[in-house]
Short mmCIF file of C-alpha atoms in Angstrom, two decimals:
data_model
loop_
_atom_site.label_atom_id
_atom_site.label_comp_id
_atom_site.label_asym_id
_atom_site.label_seq_id
_atom_site.Cartn_x
_atom_site.Cartn_y
_atom_site.Cartn_z
CA ASN A 1 17.70 9.67 7.21
CA ALA A 2 15.96 5.65 8.12
CA GLY A 3 12.33 5.45 7.75
CA VAL A 4 11.20 2.80 8.45
CA THR A 5 13.16 0.06 9.08
CA GLN A 6 12.00 -3.88 8.27
CA THR A 7 14.00 -6.73 9.69
CA PRO A 8 14.61 -9.55 8.52
CA LYS A 9 14.33 -8.67 5.24
CA PHE A 10 13.97 -12.28 3.85
CA ARG A 11 13.30 -16.07 6.27
CA ILE A 12 11.96 -19.71 5.46
CA LEU A 13 10.25 -21.19 8.28
CA LYS A 14 8.97 -24.83 9.08
CA ILE A 15 5.42 -25.26 8.87
CA GLY A 16 4.66 -24.71 13.09
CA GLN A 17 7.23 -22.61 13.69
CA SER A 18 6.90 -19.19 15.27
CA MET A 19 8.63 -16.09 14.37
CA THR A 20 8.47 -11.64 14.94
CA LEU A 21 8.75 -9.36 12.25
CA GLN A 22 10.46 -6.57 13.77
CA CYS A 23 9.42 -2.34 12.11
CA ALA A 24 10.73 -0.41 13.50
CA GLN A 25 10.11 3.87 12.32
CA ASP A 26 11.82 6.99 14.04
CA MET A 27 9.88 10.17 12.09
CA ASN A 28 7.08 9.99 15.37
CA HIS A 29 4.31 8.83 13.46
CA ASN A 30 1.29 8.09 15.14
CA TYR A 31 -0.04 5.67 13.40
CA MET A 32 1.58 2.37 12.37
CA TYR A 33 0.18 -0.58 9.70
CA TRP A 34 1.35 -4.39 8.54
CA TYR A 35 0.20 -5.81 5.02
CA ARG A 36 0.66 -8.60 3.19
CA GLN A 37 1.44 -8.88 -0.77
CA ASP A 38 0.67 -12.30 -2.23
CA PRO A 39 1.93 -13.12 -5.46
CA GLY A 40 -0.11 -11.24 -8.18
CA MET A 41 -2.40 -9.11 -5.62
CA GLY A 42 -2.47 -5.58 -3.84
CA LEU A 43 -1.72 -4.98 -0.72
CA LYS A 44 -3.94 -6.42 2.33
CA LEU A 45 -4.16 -4.99 5.57
CA ILE A 46 -3.64 -7.28 8.67
CA TYR A 47 -3.82 -5.17 11.44
CA TYR A 48 -2.85 -1.34 12.74
CA SER A 49 -1.90 1.09 15.27
CA VAL A 50 -3.59 4.97 16.07
CA GLY A 51 -0.67 5.13 19.34
CA ALA A 52 1.03 3.14 21.67
CA GLY A 53 -0.84 0.58 23.38
CA ILE A 54 -3.67 0.15 21.01
CA THR A 55 -4.39 -2.02 18.75
CA ASP A 56 -6.68 -3.55 15.69
CA LYS A 57 -7.56 -5.84 12.94
CA GLY A 58 -7.96 -5.43 9.58
CA GLU A 59 -9.13 -7.19 6.62
CA VAL A 60 -6.81 -10.29 6.98
CA PRO A 61 -5.93 -10.75 10.67
CA ASN A 62 -6.14 -14.16 11.21
CA GLY A 63 -3.27 -16.54 12.46
CA TYR A 64 -0.85 -13.01 13.26
CA ASN A 65 -0.29 -10.75 16.21
CA VAL A 66 0.78 -7.41 17.23
CA SER A 67 1.67 -5.79 19.68
CA ARG A 68 2.93 -1.77 19.82
CA SER A 69 4.15 -1.16 23.40
CA THR A 70 6.29 1.72 22.11
CA THR A 71 5.81 5.17 19.77
CA GLU A 72 8.13 3.69 17.17
CA ASP A 73 7.89 0.05 16.59
CA PHE A 74 5.40 -2.61 15.01
CA PRO A 75 6.09 -6.16 16.16
CA LEU A 76 3.69 -8.54 13.78
CA ARG A 77 4.15 -12.24 15.26
CA LEU A 78 3.39 -15.20 13.53
CA GLU A 79 2.73 -17.94 15.44
CA LEU A 80 2.54 -21.43 13.70
CA ALA A 81 3.76 -20.98 10.69
CA ALA A 82 1.09 -22.05 7.65
CA PRO A 83 2.24 -22.50 4.20
CA SER A 84 -1.00 -19.62 3.42
CA GLN A 85 1.84 -16.38 4.81
CA THR A 86 4.07 -17.09 2.34
CA SER A 87 4.26 -13.57 1.50
CA VAL A 88 6.30 -9.97 1.59
CA TYR A 89 5.21 -7.94 4.66
CA PHE A 90 5.00 -4.86 4.76
CA CYS A 91 4.57 -2.33 7.44
CA ALA A 92 3.66 1.62 6.84
CA SER A 93 3.55 4.89 9.29
CA SER A 94 2.46 8.43 9.07
CA LYS A 95 2.18 10.69 11.38
CA ALA A 96 -2.30 10.91 10.85
CA SER A 97 -5.38 8.67 9.27
CA VAL A 98 -4.07 7.63 5.68
CA SER A 99 -6.45 10.12 4.35
CA ASN A 100 -4.89 13.72 6.21
CA GLN A 101 -1.27 11.91 6.07
CA PRO A 102 0.44 9.57 3.59
CA GLN A 103 1.61 5.82 4.33
CA HIS A 104 6.32 5.45 4.78
CA PHE A 105 6.46 2.28 4.14
CA GLY A 106 9.30 -0.27 4.89
CA ASP A 107 11.36 -2.14 2.29
CA GLY A 108 9.26 -5.24 3.00
CA THR A 109 10.15 -8.81 4.55
CA ARG A 110 9.80 -11.96 2.85
CA LEU A 111 8.65 -14.71 4.31
CA SER A 112 8.36 -18.27 2.86
CA ILE A 113 7.15 -20.65 4.82
CA LEU A 114 8.07 -24.79 3.47
CA ASP B 1 -15.09 -9.75 -4.67
CA GLN B 2 -12.37 -6.75 -6.15
CA GLN B 3 -13.49 -3.86 -4.82
CA VAL B 4 -9.95 -1.89 -6.25
CA LYS B 5 -9.89 -2.62 -10.24
CA GLN B 6 -6.41 -2.22 -12.01
CA ASN B 7 -7.92 -3.84 -15.32
CA SER B 8 -3.93 -3.71 -17.41
CA PRO B 9 -1.78 -5.79 -15.29
CA SER B 10 0.86 -4.09 -17.55
CA LEU B 11 1.23 -1.06 -19.57
CA SER B 12 3.65 -0.06 -21.96
CA VAL B 13 4.18 3.83 -23.32
CA GLN B 14 6.73 5.70 -24.92
CA GLU B 15 9.68 7.87 -23.16
CA GLY B 16 8.50 11.91 -23.68
CA ARG B 17 4.56 10.63 -23.73
CA ILE B 18 1.79 10.48 -22.04
CA SER B 19 0.98 7.25 -19.33
CA ILE B 20 -2.46 6.46 -18.80
CA LEU B 21 -3.01 4.72 -15.40
CA ASN B 22 -7.06 3.24 -14.64
CA CYS B 23 -8.34 2.64 -11.63
CA ASP B 24 -12.10 1.58 -10.76
CA TYR B 25 -13.77 0.62 -7.53
CA THR B 26 -17.31 -0.92 -6.77
CA ASN B 27 -18.01 0.83 -2.84
CA SER B 28 -19.61 4.16 -2.91
CA MET B 29 -18.18 4.79 0.67
CA PHE B 30 -15.06 5.19 -0.93
CA ASP B 31 -14.02 8.86 -0.65
CA TYR B 32 -10.50 8.77 -0.45
CA PHE B 33 -8.26 7.33 -3.23
CA LEU B 34 -4.02 7.43 -3.81
CA TRP B 35 -1.83 6.33 -5.87
CA TYR B 36 0.86 4.69 -4.54
CA LYS B 37 4.51 3.52 -6.92
CA LYS B 38 6.83 -0.33 -6.15
CA TYR B 39 9.69 -0.47 -7.59
CA PRO B 40 11.12 -3.73 -7.08
CA ALA B 41 12.44 -5.12 -3.51
CA GLU B 42 11.88 -1.56 -2.56
CA GLY B 43 8.56 -0.24 -1.01
CA PRO B 44 5.28 1.48 -2.18
CA THR B 45 5.94 4.70 -2.49
CA PHE B 46 3.13 7.65 -1.48
CA LEU B 47 2.23 9.39 -5.23
CA ILE B 48 -0.83 11.52 -5.18
CA SER B 49 -3.97 11.75 -3.13
CA ILE B 50 -7.22 12.42 -4.48
CA SER B 51 -10.57 13.27 -1.91
CA SER B 52 -14.04 12.97 -3.36
CA ILE B 53 -14.77 16.64 -3.18
CA LYS B 54 -12.55 16.90 -6.17
CA ASP B 55 -12.18 15.66 -10.04
CA LYS B 56 -8.55 16.87 -10.37
CA ASN B 57 -5.24 17.06 -8.31
CA GLU B 58 -2.07 17.59 -10.11
CA ASP B 59 1.53 16.88 -8.78
CA GLY B 60 4.47 17.89 -11.19
CA ARG B 61 4.20 15.85 -13.90
CA PHE B 62 1.35 13.62 -12.06
CA THR B 63 -2.60 14.48 -12.61
CA VAL B 64 -4.61 12.32 -10.71
CA PHE B 65 -8.79 12.34 -12.29
CA LEU B 66 -11.42 11.25 -10.20
CA ASN B 67 -15.16 10.54 -11.89
CA LYS B 68 -17.44 9.49 -9.01
CA SER B 69 -19.98 8.75 -11.17
CA ALA B 70 -18.46 6.39 -12.78
CA LYS B 71 -16.50 5.32 -10.30
CA HIS B 72 -13.65 5.97 -11.90
CA LEU B 73 -10.54 7.61 -11.51
CA SER B 74 -7.56 8.18 -13.69
CA LEU B 75 -3.28 8.65 -13.17
CA HIS B 76 -1.69 10.96 -15.77
CA ILE B 77 1.62 10.81 -16.33
CA VAL B 78 3.21 13.90 -18.55
CA PRO B 79 5.84 13.78 -19.99
CA SER B 80 6.97 9.72 -19.05
CA GLN B 81 10.44 9.24 -18.29
CA PRO B 82 12.39 5.85 -18.29
CA GLY B 83 12.33 6.39 -14.03
CA ASP B 84 8.65 6.15 -14.03
CA SER B 85 8.96 2.44 -14.85
CA ALA B 86 7.65 0.56 -11.13
CA VAL B 87 4.54 -0.71 -10.67
CA TYR B 88 1.41 1.67 -9.80
CA PHE B 89 -1.30 0.22 -7.18
CA CYS B 90 -4.72 2.58 -6.61
CA ALA B 91 -5.62 1.88 -2.94
CA ALA B 92 -8.98 3.36 -1.99
CA SER B 93 -10.62 4.39 2.29
CA PRO B 94 -13.89 5.82 3.37
CA MET B 95 -11.88 8.76 5.30
CA ASN B 96 -10.64 8.71 8.43
CA ARG B 97 -10.88 4.74 8.18
CA ASP B 98 -7.50 2.77 7.95
CA ASP B 99 -9.23 0.26 8.66
CA LYS B 100 -10.93 -0.20 5.39
CA ILE B 101 -7.97 0.62 3.05
CA ILE B 102 -8.63 -1.87 -0.51
CA PHE B 103 -5.54 -1.83 -2.81
CA GLY B 104 -5.76 -2.74 -6.28
CA LYS B 105 -2.78 -5.25 -7.95
CA GLY B 106 -0.89 -2.73 -9.59
CA THR B 107 -0.40 -1.84 -12.64
CA ARG B 108 2.91 -2.69 -14.46
CA LEU B 109 4.70 0.28 -16.07
CA HIS B 110 7.10 0.46 -18.81
CA ILE B 111 8.58 3.15 -20.53
CA LEU B 112 10.10 2.66 -23.66
CA PRO B 113 13.25 4.54 -24.73
#
């Protein structure tokens, strides 16, 4: 039972570098989400997708890009890493809208920008 | 401007007693509420939810109460067990609006032996 798998678990980037955070789910869920959690704060929605080929912005999308070419995968791209993007990133999936089905979360990617 | 507030950063409760975690919200458009539990180095795990048409939802040891007029909800855990020690997040959204999910900052619950 893999559920939602995020890679890598940890990463250190230099300012201006780019990287892709990977997220894969094996539950055939239509909905997928990316959140960030800053120290002492709640989770904030970055982007979400209701199905392959469809993505929408959440509360804090600036500095990020996403794509959803398959049902299983929902990568998050940082093009020009900035110190403000130091955070823990969580990917989640659900069968339908959060008000109809609970979200399943991955274990997170801890990202530091130095 | 916090739309979902968990005003207690931490809470300590004796094993076997009741744990009560509180959450307040300001946005009257919220009509669906969730509680998640999080252990260190893991992702949040869904615990229980409630829609605004109800004032109580129960699942085993966990009960969520919603007071719409006060814009307040609470999570009761009875009896509290050592494995309940975790961070608990309250979240809210308008029904079927996944782009409007707002999380509180969390409350760290310590269950004392």
